[in-house]
Amino acid sequence: MEISDFVAGLPKVELHLHIEGSLEPGMMLELAKRNDIPLIHKDEAALLEAYQFTQLQDFLDLYYEGMSVLLTERDFYDLTWAYLEKVAAQNTRHVEIFFDPQGHTSRGIAFETVLSGIRRALDDGERHLGISNRLIMCFLRHLSEADGFATLEQALPHRDEIYGVGLDSSELGYPPSRFERLFTRCRDEGFALVAHAGEEGPAHYVQEAVDLLRVQRIDHGNRAMEDPALVARIAKAGIPLTVCPLSNVRLQNVDRIENHPIGRMMAAGLKVTINSDDPAYFGGYMNENFQAVMDGPNLSRDGVAIAASNAIEASFATPERKEALHAELQAYLAA
Ligand code: ADE
Ligand code: ZN
């Protein structure tokens, strides 16, 4: 994919990125060797060959296998730092990244090991690359409410290092309503709230995320489009959506990029943002996702600029940081 100068130079904000989904095949193999972890797929070609998904679960099976190479604090640091260097080169200026602690604690890795490695890299990213950040802890929805509460207990001593909580993993059959009490508790603890909804699951799950979990952003949200009344409500409430174009195509939630609903979502008044989800698995970081929707052609230059501005607005950055990001974007667009 040829990245245009416009996309490459655009100051960007990423709001939907699973740090474990930024584990590139090369690093996966390197860490497997370093940590003496056996992998089913033995080389880069075999891994890339396996990255052909027909649905979310195909991907998740490989995603959980892939993260099994992450053991030490240094591993989590290296993973996060590699992501930050990549997106810094793409002029990404603020990131809000997800991590899946249950994918690690279930393998016997200490919560603190995971958190410390990621946080240390984020702090270095802010200092050395000028990328501000927020960290969001996701609960795995295929696991129980009790498991979620236990994970929250592990997070509470580190309240100041984790800005928000989210909900991810297998969607169909795991509606948001299962986690209403957990999210109420997280809200009481002062966490920002987001949830994956309407990626593969029906519009009704998006409604539950809004009404029962009371989320401040919806991750994906594509299938809300099947319920125009719901779309109107979300648009009126100004609840942003973190859309992930290449992910949607690779997981076959959209048959081809030309048919991606992002243009229609924006036309319906939804506050849409553009993000990468799991870039190592879906063929692209921020630039590639922005370029894909421009080539689609789903969005014009103006549409992409609106999405970039929406992401600043929809972020959990401080008001001062938002103002600086807006100024940077406006200066770029004016030039
Ligand atoms: N975990 C990592 N990527 C995900 C996605 N796209 N949907 C749900 N859970 C995920
Ligand atoms: Zn996601």
mmCIF file of C-alpha atoms and ligand atoms in Angstrom:
data_model
loop_
_atom_site.group_PDB
_atom_site.id
_atom_site.type_symbol
_atom_site.label_atom_id
_atom_site.label_comp_id
_atom_site.label_asym_id
_atom_site.label_seq_id
_atom_site.Cartn_x
_atom_site.Cartn_y
_atom_site.Cartn_z
ATOM 1 C CA MET A 1 0.000 0.000 0.000
ATOM 2 C CA GLU A 2 1.365 3.384 -1.000
ATOM 3 C CA ILE A 3 0.959 5.890 1.845
ATOM 4 C CA SER A 4 0.228 9.419 0.628
ATOM 5 C CA ASP A 5 2.204 12.360 1.995
ATOM 6 C CA PHE A 6 -1.056 13.736 3.392
ATOM 7 C CA VAL A 7 -1.696 10.629 5.517
ATOM 8 C CA ALA A 8 1.953 10.212 6.518
ATOM 9 C CA GLY A 9 2.206 13.753 7.843
ATOM 10 C CA LEU A 10 -1.216 13.962 9.456
ATOM 11 C CA PRO A 11 -0.901 14.182 13.275
ATOM 12 C CA LYS A 12 -2.801 11.142 14.540
ATOM 13 C CA VAL A 13 -4.351 9.837 17.749
ATOM 14 C CA GLU A 14 -4.870 6.105 18.269
ATOM 15 C CA LEU A 15 -7.722 5.027 20.555
ATOM 16 C CA HIS A 16 -8.086 1.319 19.789
ATOM 17 C CA LEU A 17 -4.915 -0.735 19.978
ATOM 18 C CA HIS A 18 -4.384 -4.046 21.765
ATOM 19 C CA ILE A 19 -0.717 -4.000 22.729
ATOM 20 C CA GLU A 20 -0.564 -7.814 22.478
ATOM 21 C CA GLY A 21 -1.897 -7.411 18.934
ATOM 22 C CA SER A 22 1.193 -5.404 17.999
ATOM 23 C CA LEU A 23 3.413 -8.469 18.481
ATOM 24 C CA GLU A 24 5.022 -8.868 15.055
ATOM 25 C CA PRO A 25 6.003 -12.372 13.868
ATOM 26 C CA GLY A 26 9.700 -11.482 14.066
ATOM 27 C CA MET A 27 9.484 -10.457 17.710
ATOM 28 C CA MET A 28 7.237 -13.418 18.540
ATOM 29 C CA LEU A 29 9.887 -15.840 17.228
ATOM 30 C CA GLU A 30 12.680 -13.934 18.945
ATOM 31 C CA LEU A 31 10.905 -13.972 22.324
ATOM 32 C CA ALA A 32 9.975 -17.642 21.891
ATOM 33 C CA LYS A 33 13.673 -18.356 21.511
ATOM 34 C CA ARG A 34 14.739 -16.048 24.352
ATOM 35 C CA ASN A 35 12.177 -17.618 26.710
ATOM 36 C CA ASP A 36 12.345 -21.184 25.393
ATOM 37 C CA ILE A 37 8.634 -21.314 24.571
ATOM 38 C CA PRO A 38 7.508 -23.815 21.922
ATOM 39 C CA LEU A 39 5.342 -22.335 19.164
ATOM 40 C CA ILE A 40 3.024 -24.251 16.852
ATOM 41 C CA HIS A 41 4.080 -22.056 13.921
ATOM 42 C CA LYS A 42 7.848 -22.297 13.600
ATOM 43 C CA ASP A 43 8.773 -19.450 11.265
ATOM 44 C CA GLU A 44 7.557 -16.146 9.910
ATOM 45 C CA ALA A 45 6.146 -17.655 6.724
ATOM 46 C CA ALA A 46 4.107 -20.197 8.710
ATOM 47 C CA LEU A 47 2.761 -17.453 10.976
ATOM 48 C CA LEU A 48 1.768 -15.182 8.109
ATOM 49 C CA GLU A 49 0.204 -18.145 6.344
ATOM 50 C CA ALA A 50 -1.896 -18.795 9.468
ATOM 51 C CA TYR A 51 -3.112 -15.177 9.578
ATOM 52 C CA GLN A 52 -6.048 -15.850 7.305
ATOM 53 C CA PHE A 53 -9.160 -15.406 9.331
ATOM 54 C CA THR A 54 -12.816 -15.931 8.548
ATOM 55 C CA GLN A 55 -14.093 -14.686 11.904
ATOM 56 C CA LEU A 56 -12.998 -13.097 15.183
ATOM 57 C CA GLN A 57 -12.403 -16.422 16.964
ATOM 58 C CA ASP A 58 -9.889 -17.609 14.300
ATOM 59 C CA PHE A 59 -7.813 -14.566 15.098
ATOM 60 C CA LEU A 60 -8.241 -14.793 18.882
ATOM 61 C CA ASP A 61 -6.945 -18.385 18.929
ATOM 62 C CA LEU A 62 -3.674 -17.211 17.339
ATOM 63 C CA TYR A 63 -3.594 -14.009 19.381
ATOM 64 C CA TYR A 64 -3.659 -15.960 22.669
ATOM 65 C CA GLU A 65 -1.082 -18.424 21.360
ATOM 66 C CA GLY A 66 1.123 -15.545 20.256
ATOM 67 C CA MET A 67 1.071 -13.784 23.622
ATOM 68 C CA SER A 68 2.339 -16.947 25.333
ATOM 69 C CA VAL A 69 5.903 -15.835 24.465
ATOM 70 C CA LEU A 70 5.571 -12.806 26.764
ATOM 71 C CA LEU A 71 6.990 -13.680 30.185
ATOM 72 C CA THR A 72 9.174 -10.980 31.704
ATOM 73 C CA GLU A 73 8.884 -7.302 32.454
ATOM 74 C CA ARG A 74 11.439 -6.707 29.708
ATOM 75 C CA ASP A 75 9.265 -8.611 27.203
ATOM 76 C CA PHE A 76 6.310 -6.310 27.896
ATOM 77 C CA TYR A 77 8.602 -3.304 27.720
ATOM 78 C CA ASP A 78 10.106 -4.408 24.390
ATOM 79 C CA LEU A 79 6.656 -5.106 22.924
ATOM 80 C CA THR A 80 5.294 -1.708 23.921
ATOM 81 C CA TRP A 81 8.423 0.177 22.929
ATOM 82 C CA ALA A 82 8.442 -1.421 19.458
ATOM 83 C CA TYR A 83 4.837 -0.289 18.948
ATOM 84 C CA LEU A 84 5.628 3.255 20.078
ATOM 85 C CA GLU A 85 8.632 3.543 17.766
ATOM 86 C CA LYS A 86 6.513 2.367 14.835
ATOM 87 C CA VAL A 87 3.678 4.799 15.410
ATOM 88 C CA ALA A 88 6.055 7.653 16.239
ATOM 89 C CA ALA A 89 7.433 7.218 12.709
ATOM 90 C CA GLN A 90 3.821 7.596 11.507
ATOM 91 C CA ASN A 91 3.366 10.881 13.373
ATOM 92 C CA THR A 92 1.037 9.419 15.994
ATOM 93 C CA ARG A 93 0.950 11.920 18.846
ATOM 94 C CA HIS A 94 -1.234 10.314 21.515
ATOM 95 C CA VAL A 95 -2.157 6.668 22.114
ATOM 96 C CA GLU A 96 -4.700 4.907 24.310
ATOM 97 C CA ILE A 97 -3.726 1.283 24.433
ATOM 98 C CA PHE A 98 -5.485 -1.821 25.734
ATOM 99 C CA PHE A 99 -3.876 -4.681 27.568
ATOM 100 C CA ASP A 100 -5.389 -8.042 28.508
ATOM 101 C CA PRO A 101 -4.060 -8.949 31.977
ATOM 102 C CA GLN A 102 -6.126 -12.147 32.158
ATOM 103 C CA GLY A 103 -4.303 -13.445 29.084
ATOM 104 C CA HIS A 104 -1.137 -13.333 31.178
ATOM 105 C CA THR A 105 -2.139 -13.948 34.799
ATOM 106 C CA SER A 106 -3.887 -17.142 33.602
ATOM 107 C CA ARG A 107 -0.407 -18.315 32.483
ATOM 108 C CA GLY A 108 1.143 -17.523 35.851
ATOM 109 C CA ILE A 109 2.598 -14.119 34.953
ATOM 110 C CA ALA A 110 2.242 -11.576 37.752
ATOM 111 C CA PHE A 111 -0.108 -8.652 37.071
ATOM 112 C CA GLU A 112 2.703 -6.309 38.196
ATOM 113 C CA THR A 113 5.159 -7.741 35.649
ATOM 114 C CA VAL A 114 2.765 -6.996 32.799
ATOM 115 C CA LEU A 115 1.788 -3.558 34.033
ATOM 116 C CA SER A 116 5.313 -2.448 34.894
ATOM 117 C CA GLY A 117 6.765 -3.350 31.488
ATOM 118 C CA ILE A 118 3.994 -1.617 29.564
ATOM 119 C CA ARG A 119 3.966 1.462 31.810
ATOM 120 C CA ARG A 120 7.735 1.898 31.721
ATOM 121 C CA ALA A 121 7.683 1.901 27.908
ATOM 122 C CA LEU A 122 4.739 4.333 27.818
ATOM 123 C CA ASP A 123 6.577 6.676 30.172
ATOM 124 C CA ASP A 124 9.707 6.467 27.979
ATOM 125 C CA GLY A 125 7.502 7.089 24.923
ATOM 126 C CA GLU A 126 6.183 10.252 26.465
ATOM 127 C CA ARG A 127 9.665 11.432 27.460
ATOM 128 C CA HIS A 128 11.643 10.482 24.363
ATOM 129 C CA LEU A 129 9.072 10.366 21.545
ATOM 130 C CA GLY A 130 6.604 13.010 22.751
ATOM 131 C CA ILE A 131 3.695 10.552 22.566
ATOM 132 C CA SER A 132 1.197 11.085 25.376
ATOM 133 C CA ASN A 133 -0.805 8.072 26.497
ATOM 134 C CA ARG A 134 -3.577 6.449 28.484
ATOM 135 C CA LEU A 135 -3.614 2.789 29.480
ATOM 136 C CA ILE A 136 -6.872 0.814 29.418
ATOM 137 C CA MET A 137 -7.243 -2.591 31.058
ATOM 138 C CA CYS A 138 -9.608 -4.919 29.216
ATOM 139 C CA PHE A 139 -11.632 -7.714 30.760
ATOM 140 C CA LEU A 140 -11.908 -10.862 28.650
ATOM 141 C CA ARG A 141 -15.623 -11.352 28.088
ATOM 142 C CA HIS A 142 -15.355 -15.097 27.477
ATOM 143 C CA LEU A 143 -14.303 -15.412 31.121
ATOM 144 C CA SER A 144 -16.596 -15.054 34.135
ATOM 145 C CA GLU A 145 -17.732 -11.992 36.011
ATOM 146 C CA ALA A 146 -15.901 -13.370 39.070
ATOM 147 C CA ASP A 147 -12.657 -13.563 37.103
ATOM 148 C CA GLY A 148 -13.217 -9.947 36.068
ATOM 149 C CA PHE A 149 -13.746 -8.851 39.675
ATOM 150 C CA ALA A 150 -10.572 -10.697 40.736
ATOM 151 C CA THR A 151 -8.640 -8.871 38.011
ATOM 152 C CA LEU A 152 -10.065 -5.548 39.149
ATOM 153 C CA GLU A 153 -8.799 -6.294 42.685
ATOM 154 C CA GLN A 154 -5.303 -6.787 41.257
ATOM 155 C CA ALA A 155 -5.554 -3.478 39.444
ATOM 156 C CA LEU A 156 -6.776 -1.339 42.340
ATOM 157 C CA PRO A 157 -3.373 -0.911 44.025
ATOM 158 C CA HIS A 158 -2.230 0.544 40.670
ATOM 159 C CA ARG A 159 -5.230 2.792 40.192
ATOM 160 C CA ASP A 160 -3.102 5.754 39.120
ATOM 161 C CA GLU A 161 -1.343 3.788 36.355
ATOM 162 C CA ILE A 162 -4.514 2.571 34.631
ATOM 163 C CA TYR A 163 -6.878 5.184 33.256
ATOM 164 C CA GLY A 164 -9.791 3.093 32.090
ATOM 165 C CA VAL A 165 -11.274 -0.343 31.634
ATOM 166 C CA GLY A 166 -12.638 -2.056 28.536
ATOM 167 C CA LEU A 167 -14.208 -5.312 27.414
ATOM 168 C CA ASP A 168 -12.850 -7.506 24.633
ATOM 169 C CA SER A 169 -12.364 -11.065 23.280
ATOM 170 C CA SER A 170 -15.084 -13.344 21.827
ATOM 171 C CA GLU A 171 -18.233 -11.285 21.381
ATOM 172 C CA LEU A 172 -21.060 -13.527 20.171
ATOM 173 C CA GLY A 173 -22.776 -15.197 23.125
ATOM 174 C CA TYR A 174 -21.091 -12.858 25.638
ATOM 175 C CA PRO A 175 -23.349 -9.782 25.818
ATOM 176 C CA PRO A 176 -22.317 -6.686 27.793
ATOM 177 C CA SER A 177 -25.140 -7.339 30.298
ATOM 178 C CA ARG A 178 -22.969 -10.069 31.884
ATOM 179 C CA PHE A 179 -20.613 -7.360 33.085
ATOM 180 C CA GLU A 180 -23.008 -4.691 34.283
ATOM 181 C CA ARG A 181 -22.081 -5.073 37.970
ATOM 182 C CA LEU A 182 -18.351 -5.150 37.187
ATOM 183 C CA PHE A 183 -18.581 -1.945 35.157
ATOM 184 C CA THR A 184 -20.670 -0.249 37.852
ATOM 185 C CA ARG A 185 -17.914 -1.028 40.318
ATOM 186 C CA CYS A 186 -15.230 0.250 37.919
ATOM 187 C CA ARG A 187 -17.241 3.416 37.453
ATOM 188 C CA ASP A 188 -17.385 3.869 41.239
ATOM 189 C CA GLU A 189 -13.597 3.458 41.336
ATOM 190 C CA GLY A 190 -13.276 6.312 38.854
ATOM 191 C CA PHE A 191 -12.124 4.399 35.778
ATOM 192 C CA ALA A 192 -13.044 5.640 32.319
ATOM 193 C CA LEU A 193 -15.257 3.045 30.612
ATOM 194 C CA VAL A 194 -15.169 1.635 27.073
ATOM 195 C CA ALA A 195 -16.276 -1.689 25.554
ATOM 196 C CA HIS A 196 -16.041 -3.608 22.300
ATOM 197 C CA ALA A 197 -19.566 -3.920 20.930
ATOM 198 C CA GLY A 198 -21.104 -4.487 17.530
ATOM 199 C CA GLU A 199 -17.906 -5.812 15.990
ATOM 200 C CA GLU A 200 -19.383 -9.252 15.382
ATOM 201 C CA GLY A 201 -22.264 -9.037 17.819
ATOM 202 C CA PRO A 202 -25.662 -7.479 17.039
ATOM 203 C CA ALA A 203 -26.781 -3.858 17.441
ATOM 204 C CA HIS A 204 -28.490 -4.897 20.647
ATOM 205 C CA TYR A 205 -25.062 -5.464 22.266
ATOM 206 C CA VAL A 206 -24.118 -1.874 21.426
ATOM 207 C CA GLN A 207 -27.278 -0.701 23.135
ATOM 208 C CA GLU A 208 -26.396 -2.743 26.225
ATOM 209 C CA ALA A 209 -22.891 -1.268 26.277
ATOM 210 C CA VAL A 210 -24.409 2.215 26.280
ATOM 211 C CA ASP A 211 -27.329 1.624 28.652
ATOM 212 C CA LEU A 212 -25.985 -0.999 31.065
ATOM 213 C CA LEU A 213 -22.206 -0.483 31.036
ATOM 214 C CA ARG A 214 -22.562 3.273 30.460
ATOM 215 C CA VAL A 215 -19.454 3.426 28.295
ATOM 216 C CA GLN A 216 -17.874 6.690 27.191
ATOM 217 C CA ARG A 217 -16.750 5.200 23.866
ATOM 218 C CA ILE A 218 -17.746 2.188 21.816
ATOM 219 C CA ASP A 219 -14.995 0.076 20.303
ATOM 220 C CA HIS A 220 -15.990 -0.836 16.719
ATOM 221 C CA GLY A 221 -19.795 -0.356 16.869
ATOM 222 C CA ASN A 222 -20.236 -1.198 13.184
ATOM 223 C CA ARG A 223 -23.371 -3.263 13.651
ATOM 224 C CA ALA A 224 -25.164 -0.398 15.392
ATOM 225 C CA MET A 225 -25.847 0.648 11.793
ATOM 226 C CA GLU A 226 -28.487 -2.087 11.651
ATOM 227 C CA ASP A 227 -30.610 -0.069 14.107
ATOM 228 C CA PRO A 228 -31.180 3.514 12.843
ATOM 229 C CA ALA A 229 -32.906 4.588 16.070
ATOM 230 C CA LEU A 230 -29.873 3.449 18.062
ATOM 231 C CA VAL A 231 -27.525 5.247 15.660
ATOM 232 C CA ALA A 232 -29.530 8.442 16.147
ATOM 233 C CA ARG A 233 -29.279 8.066 19.932
ATOM 234 C CA ILE A 234 -25.525 7.457 19.900
ATOM 235 C CA ALA A 235 -25.007 10.363 17.508
ATOM 236 C CA LYS A 236 -27.105 12.687 19.668
ATOM 237 C CA ALA A 237 -25.281 11.613 22.827
ATOM 238 C CA GLY A 238 -21.958 12.187 21.042
ATOM 239 C CA ILE A 239 -20.585 8.792 22.049
ATOM 240 C CA PRO A 240 -17.515 8.195 19.854
ATOM 241 C CA LEU A 241 -16.818 4.982 17.946
ATOM 242 C CA THR A 242 -13.310 3.568 17.495
ATOM 243 C CA VAL A 243 -13.502 2.068 14.023
ATOM 244 C CA CYS A 244 -10.796 -0.308 12.779
ATOM 245 C CA PRO A 245 -11.044 -0.597 8.975
ATOM 246 C CA LEU A 246 -8.346 -3.179 8.161
ATOM 247 C CA SER A 247 -9.395 -5.315 11.141
ATOM 248 C CA ASN A 248 -12.984 -5.396 9.879
ATOM 249 C CA VAL A 249 -11.849 -6.619 6.470
ATOM 250 C CA ARG A 250 -9.356 -9.177 7.796
ATOM 251 C CA LEU A 251 -11.962 -10.637 10.187
ATOM 252 C CA GLN A 252 -14.501 -10.598 7.360
ATOM 253 C CA ASN A 253 -16.950 -8.375 9.188
ATOM 254 C CA VAL A 254 -16.779 -6.291 5.994
ATOM 255 C CA ASP A 255 -16.265 -8.149 2.704
ATOM 256 C CA ARG A 256 -13.949 -5.588 1.116
ATOM 257 C CA ILE A 257 -12.630 -2.168 2.046
ATOM 258 C CA GLU A 258 -14.718 -0.533 -0.696
ATOM 259 C CA ASN A 259 -17.816 -1.602 1.233
ATOM 260 C CA HIS A 260 -16.662 -0.418 4.641
ATOM 261 C CA PRO A 261 -19.498 1.480 6.376
ATOM 262 C CA ILE A 262 -17.249 4.239 7.782
ATOM 263 C CA GLY A 263 -18.504 6.817 5.273
ATOM 264 C CA ARG A 264 -22.123 5.987 6.072
ATOM 265 C CA MET A 265 -21.389 6.021 9.794
ATOM 266 C CA MET A 266 -19.976 9.501 9.524
ATOM 267 C CA ALA A 267 -22.837 10.664 7.328
ATOM 268 C CA ALA A 268 -25.253 9.385 9.994
ATOM 269 C CA GLY A 269 -23.687 11.818 12.445
ATOM 270 C CA LEU A 270 -21.580 9.346 14.406
ATOM 271 C CA LYS A 271 -18.320 10.575 15.900
ATOM 272 C CA VAL A 272 -16.044 8.146 14.074
ATOM 273 C CA THR A 273 -12.317 7.634 14.653
ATOM 274 C CA ILE A 274 -9.788 5.499 12.703
ATOM 275 C CA ASN A 275 -7.631 2.943 14.531
ATOM 276 C CA SER A 276 -5.548 -0.190 14.010
ATOM 277 C CA ASP A 277 -6.805 -2.773 16.595
ATOM 278 C CA ASP A 278 -4.161 -5.531 16.179
ATOM 279 C CA PRO A 279 -1.736 -4.185 13.580
ATOM 280 C CA ALA A 280 0.683 -7.130 13.576
ATOM 281 C CA TYR A 281 -2.164 -9.452 12.606
ATOM 282 C CA PHE A 282 -4.274 -7.243 10.333
ATOM 283 C CA GLY A 283 -1.714 -5.754 7.977
ATOM 284 C CA GLY A 284 -1.294 -2.202 9.124
ATOM 285 C CA TYR A 285 -0.711 0.472 11.732
ATOM 286 C CA MET A 286 -2.275 3.941 11.726
ATOM 287 C CA ASN A 287 -1.094 5.128 8.312
ATOM 288 C CA GLU A 288 -2.265 1.964 6.585
ATOM 289 C CA ASN A 289 -5.728 2.238 8.150
ATOM 290 C CA PHE A 290 -6.060 5.904 7.217
ATOM 291 C CA GLN A 291 -4.847 5.210 3.681
ATOM 292 C CA ALA A 292 -7.196 2.241 3.292
ATOM 293 C CA VAL A 293 -10.299 4.341 3.898
ATOM 294 C CA MET A 294 -9.069 7.064 1.565
ATOM 295 C CA ASP A 295 -8.262 4.585 -1.206
ATOM 296 C CA GLY A 296 -11.477 2.672 -0.548
ATOM 297 C CA PRO A 297 -12.790 5.177 -1.444
ATOM 298 C CA ASN A 298 -14.835 5.664 1.699
ATOM 299 C CA LEU A 299 -13.598 9.016 2.970
ATOM 300 C CA SER A 300 -12.342 12.181 1.321
ATOM 301 C CA ARG A 301 -9.436 14.199 2.672
ATOM 302 C CA ASP A 302 -11.968 16.280 4.632
ATOM 303 C CA GLY A 303 -13.562 13.144 6.043
ATOM 304 C CA VAL A 304 -10.211 11.826 7.213
ATOM 305 C CA ALA A 305 -9.388 15.196 8.782
ATOM 306 C CA ILE A 306 -12.695 15.063 10.678
ATOM 307 C CA ALA A 307 -11.882 11.558 11.915
ATOM 308 C CA ALA A 308 -8.465 12.766 13.103
ATOM 309 C CA SER A 309 -10.089 15.668 14.929
ATOM 310 C CA ASN A 310 -12.777 13.387 16.405
ATOM 311 C CA ALA A 311 -10.030 11.195 17.881
ATOM 312 C CA ILE A 312 -8.522 14.139 19.747
ATOM 313 C CA GLU A 313 -11.957 15.063 21.066
ATOM 314 C CA ALA A 314 -12.831 11.462 21.942
ATOM 315 C CA SER A 315 -9.543 10.818 23.736
ATOM 316 C CA PHE A 316 -9.048 10.813 27.494
ATOM 317 C CA ALA A 317 -6.179 13.305 27.215
ATOM 318 C CA THR A 318 -6.173 16.340 29.511
ATOM 319 C CA PRO A 319 -7.887 19.505 28.210
ATOM 320 C CA GLU A 320 -4.446 21.120 27.787
ATOM 321 C CA ARG A 321 -3.129 18.202 25.768
ATOM 322 C CA LYS A 322 -6.277 18.159 23.606
ATOM 323 C CA GLU A 323 -5.838 21.822 22.875
ATOM 324 C CA ALA A 324 -2.215 21.278 21.838
ATOM 325 C CA LEU A 325 -3.198 18.327 19.624
ATOM 326 C CA HIS A 326 -5.978 20.342 17.982
ATOM 327 C CA ALA A 327 -3.552 23.207 17.315
ATOM 328 C CA GLU A 328 -1.068 20.786 15.751
ATOM 329 C CA LEU A 329 -3.744 19.267 13.521
ATOM 330 C CA GLN A 330 -5.139 22.652 12.456
ATOM 331 C CA ALA A 331 -1.640 23.938 11.614
ATOM 332 C CA TYR A 332 -1.042 20.842 9.481
ATOM 333 C CA LEU A 333 -4.354 21.142 7.631
ATOM 334 C CA ALA A 334 -3.829 24.852 7.011
ATOM 335 C CA ALA A 335 -0.347 24.326 5.555
HETATM 336 N N1 ADE B 1 -8.835 -8.692 21.359
HETATM 337 C C1 ADE B 1 -7.877 -8.256 20.538
HETATM 338 N N2 ADE B 1 -8.420 -7.807 19.406
HETATM 339 C C2 ADE B 1 -9.752 -7.932 19.519
HETATM 340 C C3 ADE B 1 -10.855 -7.626 18.679
HETATM 341 N N3 ADE B 1 -10.699 -7.079 17.483
HETATM 342 N N4 ADE B 1 -12.082 -7.914 19.119
HETATM 343 C C4 ADE B 1 -12.256 -8.465 20.315
HETATM 344 N N5 ADE B 1 -11.259 -8.770 21.136
HETATM 345 C C5 ADE B 1 -10.008 -8.505 20.742
HETATM 346 ZN ZN ZN B 2 -10.190 -4.419 19.461
#
